[in-house]
């Protein structure tokens, strides 16, 4: 176990490096689409996938907690575009907040997650005792953390990844280069189209 920072004050996150879960099985095209910086998700889509309100999304962007990496808002009329990674981080932030983790520690965790390669996120498990956030590199480190009386709850980032991917596959995305809307594969939309044709 080692810290990502030079020093650690009491209560500061103490991330551990590596992974403790298998990466989600994904097709090459899904991996390319999810990690592509040429695909972005507008605010309402990011909110739906992360399970947050637009007000939270806006506040987190304005305060720099989670900013859209594909396209920030430039004045009125421009739409923020969030990457797949951004949406995964948004969902993790919500889970950490719901668990009572302090905003200061969440900011440190977000900074750490943002510095990781996209593929590494799928292999990451975050543990927390509600005050400190840890990153575990193996099942043994998870056990050590629990035996030490820490790590009251865990977030398997790979599971969050799969949840976000499943929701985003049903919602619309936008190509950054052309502005083209990529229509999601929502079974409810298809059912509505069939009803309209039949009626």
PDB file of C-alpha atoms in Angstrom:
ATOM      1  CA  UNK A   1       0.000   0.000   0.000  1.00  0.00           C
ATOM      2  CA  UNK A   2       1.254   3.441  -0.816  1.00  0.00           C
ATOM      3  CA  UNK A   3      -0.142   6.915  -1.037  1.00  0.00           C
ATOM      4  CA  UNK A   4      -0.457   8.845  -4.279  1.00  0.00           C
ATOM      5  CA  UNK A   5       0.503  12.060  -2.521  1.00  0.00           C
ATOM      6  CA  UNK A   6       3.707  13.123  -0.799  1.00  0.00           C
ATOM      7  CA  UNK A   7       2.024  13.363   2.584  1.00  0.00           C
ATOM      8  CA  UNK A   8      -1.303  12.430   4.085  1.00  0.00           C
ATOM      9  CA  UNK A   9      -3.190  14.376   6.694  1.00  0.00           C
ATOM     10  CA  UNK A  10      -5.708  12.599   8.875  1.00  0.00           C
ATOM     11  CA  UNK A  11      -8.851  11.873   6.915  1.00  0.00           C
ATOM     12  CA  UNK A  12      -7.312  12.458   3.493  1.00  0.00           C
ATOM     13  CA  UNK A  13      -7.830   9.756   0.878  1.00  0.00           C
ATOM     14  CA  UNK A  14      -5.120   7.122   0.851  1.00  0.00           C
ATOM     15  CA  UNK A  15      -5.529   5.445  -2.544  1.00  0.00           C
ATOM     16  CA  UNK A  16      -4.079   2.014  -3.101  1.00  0.00           C
ATOM     17  CA  UNK A  17      -2.994   1.178  -6.633  1.00  0.00           C
ATOM     18  CA  UNK A  18      -4.255  -1.462  -9.023  1.00  0.00           C
ATOM     19  CA  UNK A  19      -7.378  -3.563  -9.390  1.00  0.00           C
ATOM     20  CA  UNK A  20      -9.478  -6.027  -7.507  1.00  0.00           C
ATOM     21  CA  UNK A  21     -12.131  -6.913 -10.067  1.00  0.00           C
ATOM     22  CA  UNK A  22     -12.139  -8.305 -13.570  1.00  0.00           C
ATOM     23  CA  UNK A  23     -12.790  -5.784 -16.326  1.00  0.00           C
ATOM     24  CA  UNK A  24     -16.248  -5.958 -17.853  1.00  0.00           C
ATOM     25  CA  UNK A  25     -16.550  -8.014 -21.014  1.00  0.00           C
ATOM     26  CA  UNK A  26     -17.110  -5.562 -23.843  1.00  0.00           C
ATOM     27  CA  UNK A  27     -17.053  -5.766 -27.597  1.00  0.00           C
ATOM     28  CA  UNK A  28     -14.345  -3.901 -29.489  1.00  0.00           C
ATOM     29  CA  UNK A  29     -16.914  -1.510 -30.932  1.00  0.00           C
ATOM     30  CA  UNK A  30     -18.422  -0.826 -27.504  1.00  0.00           C
ATOM     31  CA  UNK A  31     -14.978  -0.172 -26.032  1.00  0.00           C
ATOM     32  CA  UNK A  32     -14.135   2.148 -28.924  1.00  0.00           C
ATOM     33  CA  UNK A  33     -17.424   4.043 -28.574  1.00  0.00           C
ATOM     34  CA  UNK A  34     -17.279   4.321 -24.774  1.00  0.00           C
ATOM     35  CA  UNK A  35     -13.718   5.606 -24.751  1.00  0.00           C
ATOM     36  CA  UNK A  36     -13.988   7.760 -27.830  1.00  0.00           C
ATOM     37  CA  UNK A  37     -13.479  11.467 -27.407  1.00  0.00           C
ATOM     38  CA  UNK A  38     -15.434  11.912 -30.647  1.00  0.00           C
ATOM     39  CA  UNK A  39     -18.641  10.882 -28.862  1.00  0.00           C
ATOM     40  CA  UNK A  40     -20.246  13.094 -26.234  1.00  0.00           C
ATOM     41  CA  UNK A  41     -23.340  13.012 -24.074  1.00  0.00           C
ATOM     42  CA  UNK A  42     -25.437  16.092 -23.349  1.00  0.00           C
ATOM     43  CA  UNK A  43     -26.328  17.075 -19.805  1.00  0.00           C
ATOM     44  CA  UNK A  44     -29.756  15.396 -19.606  1.00  0.00           C
ATOM     45  CA  UNK A  45     -28.295  12.134 -20.932  1.00  0.00           C
ATOM     46  CA  UNK A  46     -25.390  12.276 -18.461  1.00  0.00           C
ATOM     47  CA  UNK A  47     -27.889  12.917 -15.638  1.00  0.00           C
ATOM     48  CA  UNK A  48     -30.053   9.948 -16.625  1.00  0.00           C
ATOM     49  CA  UNK A  49     -27.062   7.596 -16.802  1.00  0.00           C
ATOM     50  CA  UNK A  50     -25.486   8.837 -13.546  1.00  0.00           C
ATOM     51  CA  UNK A  51     -28.752   9.046 -11.601  1.00  0.00           C
ATOM     52  CA  UNK A  52     -28.346  12.712 -10.681  1.00  0.00           C
ATOM     53  CA  UNK A  53     -30.360  15.878 -11.197  1.00  0.00           C
ATOM     54  CA  UNK A  54     -29.477  18.520 -13.753  1.00  0.00           C
ATOM     55  CA  UNK A  55     -29.014  20.937 -10.881  1.00  0.00           C
ATOM     56  CA  UNK A  56     -26.321  18.672  -9.378  1.00  0.00           C
ATOM     57  CA  UNK A  57     -24.656  18.287 -12.776  1.00  0.00           C
ATOM     58  CA  UNK A  58     -24.595  22.039 -13.313  1.00  0.00           C
ATOM     59  CA  UNK A  59     -23.283  22.744  -9.815  1.00  0.00           C
ATOM     60  CA  UNK A  60     -20.531  20.121 -10.087  1.00  0.00           C
ATOM     61  CA  UNK A  61     -19.455  21.550 -13.461  1.00  0.00           C
ATOM     62  CA  UNK A  62     -19.443  25.153 -12.203  1.00  0.00           C
ATOM     63  CA  UNK A  63     -17.457  24.253  -9.077  1.00  0.00           C
ATOM     64  CA  UNK A  64     -14.975  22.106 -11.015  1.00  0.00           C
ATOM     65  CA  UNK A  65     -15.868  18.833  -9.286  1.00  0.00           C
ATOM     66  CA  UNK A  66     -16.689  17.034 -12.547  1.00  0.00           C
ATOM     67  CA  UNK A  67     -16.321  19.134 -15.667  1.00  0.00           C
ATOM     68  CA  UNK A  68     -17.300  17.949 -19.145  1.00  0.00           C
ATOM     69  CA  UNK A  69     -14.121  16.848 -20.895  1.00  0.00           C
ATOM     70  CA  UNK A  70     -15.524  16.695 -24.436  1.00  0.00           C
ATOM     71  CA  UNK A  71     -16.970  20.200 -24.599  1.00  0.00           C
ATOM     72  CA  UNK A  72     -17.483  22.699 -21.776  1.00  0.00           C
ATOM     73  CA  UNK A  73     -20.225  25.314 -22.006  1.00  0.00           C
ATOM     74  CA  UNK A  74     -19.023  28.529 -23.630  1.00  0.00           C
ATOM     75  CA  UNK A  75     -21.678  31.068 -22.674  1.00  0.00           C
ATOM     76  CA  UNK A  76     -25.377  30.749 -23.332  1.00  0.00           C
ATOM     77  CA  UNK A  77     -26.600  28.471 -26.078  1.00  0.00           C
ATOM     78  CA  UNK A  78     -23.729  25.984 -26.044  1.00  0.00           C
ATOM     79  CA  UNK A  79     -24.298  22.453 -24.817  1.00  0.00           C
ATOM     80  CA  UNK A  80     -21.846  20.742 -22.492  1.00  0.00           C
ATOM     81  CA  UNK A  81     -20.758  17.352 -23.744  1.00  0.00           C
ATOM     82  CA  UNK A  82     -19.596  14.689 -21.311  1.00  0.00           C
ATOM     83  CA  UNK A  83     -17.402  11.707 -22.192  1.00  0.00           C
ATOM     84  CA  UNK A  84     -18.173   8.148 -21.130  1.00  0.00           C
ATOM     85  CA  UNK A  85     -15.478   8.470 -18.425  1.00  0.00           C
ATOM     86  CA  UNK A  86     -17.106  11.687 -17.161  1.00  0.00           C
ATOM     87  CA  UNK A  87     -20.456   9.915 -16.775  1.00  0.00           C
ATOM     88  CA  UNK A  88     -18.850   7.012 -14.888  1.00  0.00           C
ATOM     89  CA  UNK A  89     -17.141   9.518 -12.551  1.00  0.00           C
ATOM     90  CA  UNK A  90     -20.450  11.384 -12.067  1.00  0.00           C
ATOM     91  CA  UNK A  91     -22.117   8.167 -10.925  1.00  0.00           C
ATOM     92  CA  UNK A  92     -19.218   7.386  -8.569  1.00  0.00           C
ATOM     93  CA  UNK A  93     -19.416  10.908  -7.087  1.00  0.00           C
ATOM     94  CA  UNK A  94     -23.131  10.400  -6.428  1.00  0.00           C
ATOM     95  CA  UNK A  95     -22.460   7.091  -4.657  1.00  0.00           C
ATOM     96  CA  UNK A  96     -19.694   8.630  -2.541  1.00  0.00           C
ATOM     97  CA  UNK A  97     -21.921  11.576  -1.577  1.00  0.00           C
ATOM     98  CA  UNK A  98     -24.788   9.226  -0.733  1.00  0.00           C
ATOM     99  CA  UNK A  99     -22.389   7.315   1.536  1.00  0.00           C
ATOM    100  CA  UNK A 100     -21.475  10.481   3.414  1.00  0.00           C
ATOM    101  CA  UNK A 101     -17.930  10.933   2.094  1.00  0.00           C
ATOM    102  CA  UNK A 102     -16.731  14.519   2.466  1.00  0.00           C
ATOM    103  CA  UNK A 103     -16.588  16.745  -0.591  1.00  0.00           C
ATOM    104  CA  UNK A 104     -12.857  17.327  -0.023  1.00  0.00           C
ATOM    105  CA  UNK A 105     -12.156  13.581  -0.164  1.00  0.00           C
ATOM    106  CA  UNK A 106     -14.442  13.168  -3.160  1.00  0.00           C
ATOM    107  CA  UNK A 107     -12.487  15.885  -4.993  1.00  0.00           C
ATOM    108  CA  UNK A 108      -9.259  13.999  -4.301  1.00  0.00           C
ATOM    109  CA  UNK A 109     -10.825  10.727  -5.489  1.00  0.00           C
ATOM    110  CA  UNK A 110     -12.129  12.409  -8.678  1.00  0.00           C
ATOM    111  CA  UNK A 111      -8.691  13.868  -9.395  1.00  0.00           C
ATOM    112  CA  UNK A 112      -7.139  10.432  -8.946  1.00  0.00           C
ATOM    113  CA  UNK A 113      -9.746   8.711 -11.143  1.00  0.00           C
ATOM    114  CA  UNK A 114      -9.310  11.358 -13.835  1.00  0.00           C
ATOM    115  CA  UNK A 115      -5.575  10.686 -13.971  1.00  0.00           C
ATOM    116  CA  UNK A 116      -6.091   6.959 -14.651  1.00  0.00           C
ATOM    117  CA  UNK A 117      -6.264   5.439 -18.119  1.00  0.00           C
ATOM    118  CA  UNK A 118      -9.852   4.757 -19.158  1.00  0.00           C
ATOM    119  CA  UNK A 119      -9.256   1.002 -19.282  1.00  0.00           C
ATOM    120  CA  UNK A 120      -7.830   1.055 -15.746  1.00  0.00           C
ATOM    121  CA  UNK A 121     -11.097   2.430 -14.369  1.00  0.00           C
ATOM    122  CA  UNK A 122     -12.848  -0.828 -15.197  1.00  0.00           C
ATOM    123  CA  UNK A 123     -10.343  -2.668 -12.971  1.00  0.00           C
ATOM    124  CA  UNK A 124     -10.626  -0.353  -9.977  1.00  0.00           C
ATOM    125  CA  UNK A 125     -12.383  -0.896  -6.661  1.00  0.00           C
ATOM    126  CA  UNK A 126     -12.871   2.048  -4.327  1.00  0.00           C
ATOM    127  CA  UNK A 127     -13.374   1.372  -0.629  1.00  0.00           C
ATOM    128  CA  UNK A 128     -14.386   3.889   1.999  1.00  0.00           C
ATOM    129  CA  UNK A 129     -15.127   4.108   5.683  1.00  0.00           C
ATOM    130  CA  UNK A 130     -17.210   7.217   5.004  1.00  0.00           C
ATOM    131  CA  UNK A 131     -14.295   9.564   5.656  1.00  0.00           C
ATOM    132  CA  UNK A 132     -11.367   8.171   3.695  1.00  0.00           C
ATOM    133  CA  UNK A 133     -11.397   6.787   0.147  1.00  0.00           C
ATOM    134  CA  UNK A 134      -9.074   3.907  -0.763  1.00  0.00           C
ATOM    135  CA  UNK A 135      -8.273   2.205  -4.054  1.00  0.00           C
ATOM    136  CA  UNK A 136      -7.478  -1.503  -3.847  1.00  0.00           C
ATOM    137  CA  UNK A 137      -5.169  -3.373  -6.213  1.00  0.00           C
ATOM    138  CA  UNK A 138      -6.129  -6.923  -5.278  1.00  0.00           C
ATOM    139  CA  UNK A 139      -8.682  -8.929  -3.323  1.00  0.00           C
ATOM    140  CA  UNK A 140      -6.016  -9.295  -0.613  1.00  0.00           C
ATOM    141  CA  UNK A 141      -5.864  -5.527  -0.170  1.00  0.00           C
ATOM    142  CA  UNK A 142      -9.667  -5.414   0.182  1.00  0.00           C
ATOM    143  CA  UNK A 143      -9.430  -8.088   2.911  1.00  0.00           C
ATOM    144  CA  UNK A 144      -6.545  -6.254   4.639  1.00  0.00           C
ATOM    145  CA  UNK A 145      -8.573  -3.048   4.618  1.00  0.00           C
ATOM    146  CA  UNK A 146     -11.619  -4.772   6.101  1.00  0.00           C
ATOM    147  CA  UNK A 147      -9.549  -6.592   8.733  1.00  0.00           C
ATOM    148  CA  UNK A 148      -8.027  -3.260   9.718  1.00  0.00           C
ATOM    149  CA  UNK A 149     -11.523  -1.999  10.482  1.00  0.00           C
ATOM    150  CA  UNK A 150     -11.666   0.213   7.401  1.00  0.00           C
ATOM    151  CA  UNK A 151     -13.592   0.045   4.157  1.00  0.00           C
ATOM    152  CA  UNK A 152     -17.177   0.034   5.357  1.00  0.00           C
ATOM    153  CA  UNK A 153     -18.446   0.028   1.776  1.00  0.00           C
ATOM    154  CA  UNK A 154     -16.982  -0.546  -1.657  1.00  0.00           C
ATOM    155  CA  UNK A 155     -17.616   0.674  -5.188  1.00  0.00           C
ATOM    156  CA  UNK A 156     -16.600  -1.707  -7.954  1.00  0.00           C
ATOM    157  CA  UNK A 157     -15.950   0.791 -10.722  1.00  0.00           C
ATOM    158  CA  UNK A 158     -16.328  -1.964 -13.322  1.00  0.00           C
ATOM    159  CA  UNK A 159     -19.917  -2.514 -12.163  1.00  0.00           C
ATOM    160  CA  UNK A 160     -20.605   1.230 -12.380  1.00  0.00           C
ATOM    161  CA  UNK A 161     -19.008   1.148 -15.846  1.00  0.00           C
ATOM    162  CA  UNK A 162     -21.403  -1.599 -16.975  1.00  0.00           C
ATOM    163  CA  UNK A 163     -24.435   0.190 -15.493  1.00  0.00           C
ATOM    164  CA  UNK A 164     -23.546   3.454 -17.245  1.00  0.00           C
ATOM    165  CA  UNK A 165     -22.798   1.655 -20.510  1.00  0.00           C
ATOM    166  CA  UNK A 166     -26.178  -0.131 -20.420  1.00  0.00           C
ATOM    167  CA  UNK A 167     -28.094   3.112 -19.829  1.00  0.00           C
ATOM    168  CA  UNK A 168     -26.108   5.121 -22.395  1.00  0.00           C
ATOM    169  CA  UNK A 169     -26.689   2.458 -25.060  1.00  0.00           C
ATOM    170  CA  UNK A 170     -30.401   3.350 -24.859  1.00  0.00           C
ATOM    171  CA  UNK A 171     -29.905   7.125 -24.912  1.00  0.00           C
ATOM    172  CA  UNK A 172     -28.798   9.588 -27.560  1.00  0.00           C
ATOM    173  CA  UNK A 173     -25.194  10.658 -28.030  1.00  0.00           C
ATOM    174  CA  UNK A 174     -23.589  13.263 -30.250  1.00  0.00           C
ATOM    175  CA  UNK A 175     -20.650  13.089 -32.632  1.00  0.00           C
ATOM    176  CA  UNK A 176     -18.304  15.921 -31.719  1.00  0.00           C
ATOM    177  CA  UNK A 177     -16.926  16.412 -35.238  1.00  0.00           C
ATOM    178  CA  UNK A 178     -20.237  16.582 -37.126  1.00  0.00           C
ATOM    179  CA  UNK A 179     -22.830  17.313 -34.421  1.00  0.00           C
ATOM    180  CA  UNK A 180     -24.766  14.278 -35.662  1.00  0.00           C
ATOM    181  CA  UNK A 181     -27.138  12.758 -33.098  1.00  0.00           C
ATOM    182  CA  UNK A 182     -26.518   9.063 -32.526  1.00  0.00           C
ATOM    183  CA  UNK A 183     -29.834   7.487 -31.613  1.00  0.00           C
ATOM    184  CA  UNK A 184     -29.744   5.031 -28.736  1.00  0.00           C
ATOM    185  CA  UNK A 185     -31.259   1.569 -28.893  1.00  0.00           C
ATOM    186  CA  UNK A 186     -34.166   2.018 -26.499  1.00  0.00           C
ATOM    187  CA  UNK A 187     -36.654  -0.898 -26.631  1.00  0.00           C
ATOM    188  CA  UNK A 188     -39.413   1.402 -25.312  1.00  0.00           C
ATOM    189  CA  UNK A 189     -38.880   3.765 -28.273  1.00  0.00           C
ATOM    190  CA  UNK A 190     -39.142   0.863 -30.718  1.00  0.00           C
ATOM    191  CA  UNK A 191     -42.371  -0.304 -29.060  1.00  0.00           C
ATOM    192  CA  UNK A 192     -43.819   3.213 -29.352  1.00  0.00           C
ATOM    193  CA  UNK A 193     -42.845   3.363 -33.057  1.00  0.00           C
ATOM    194  CA  UNK A 194     -44.598   0.029 -33.711  1.00  0.00           C
ATOM    195  CA  UNK A 195     -47.738   1.209 -31.891  1.00  0.00           C
ATOM    196  CA  UNK A 196     -47.797   4.416 -33.941  1.00  0.00           C
ATOM    197  CA  UNK A 197     -47.450   2.454 -37.202  1.00  0.00           C
ATOM    198  CA  UNK A 198     -50.240   0.066 -36.172  1.00  0.00           C
ATOM    199  CA  UNK A 199     -52.569   2.866 -35.082  1.00  0.00           C
TER     200      UNK A 199
END
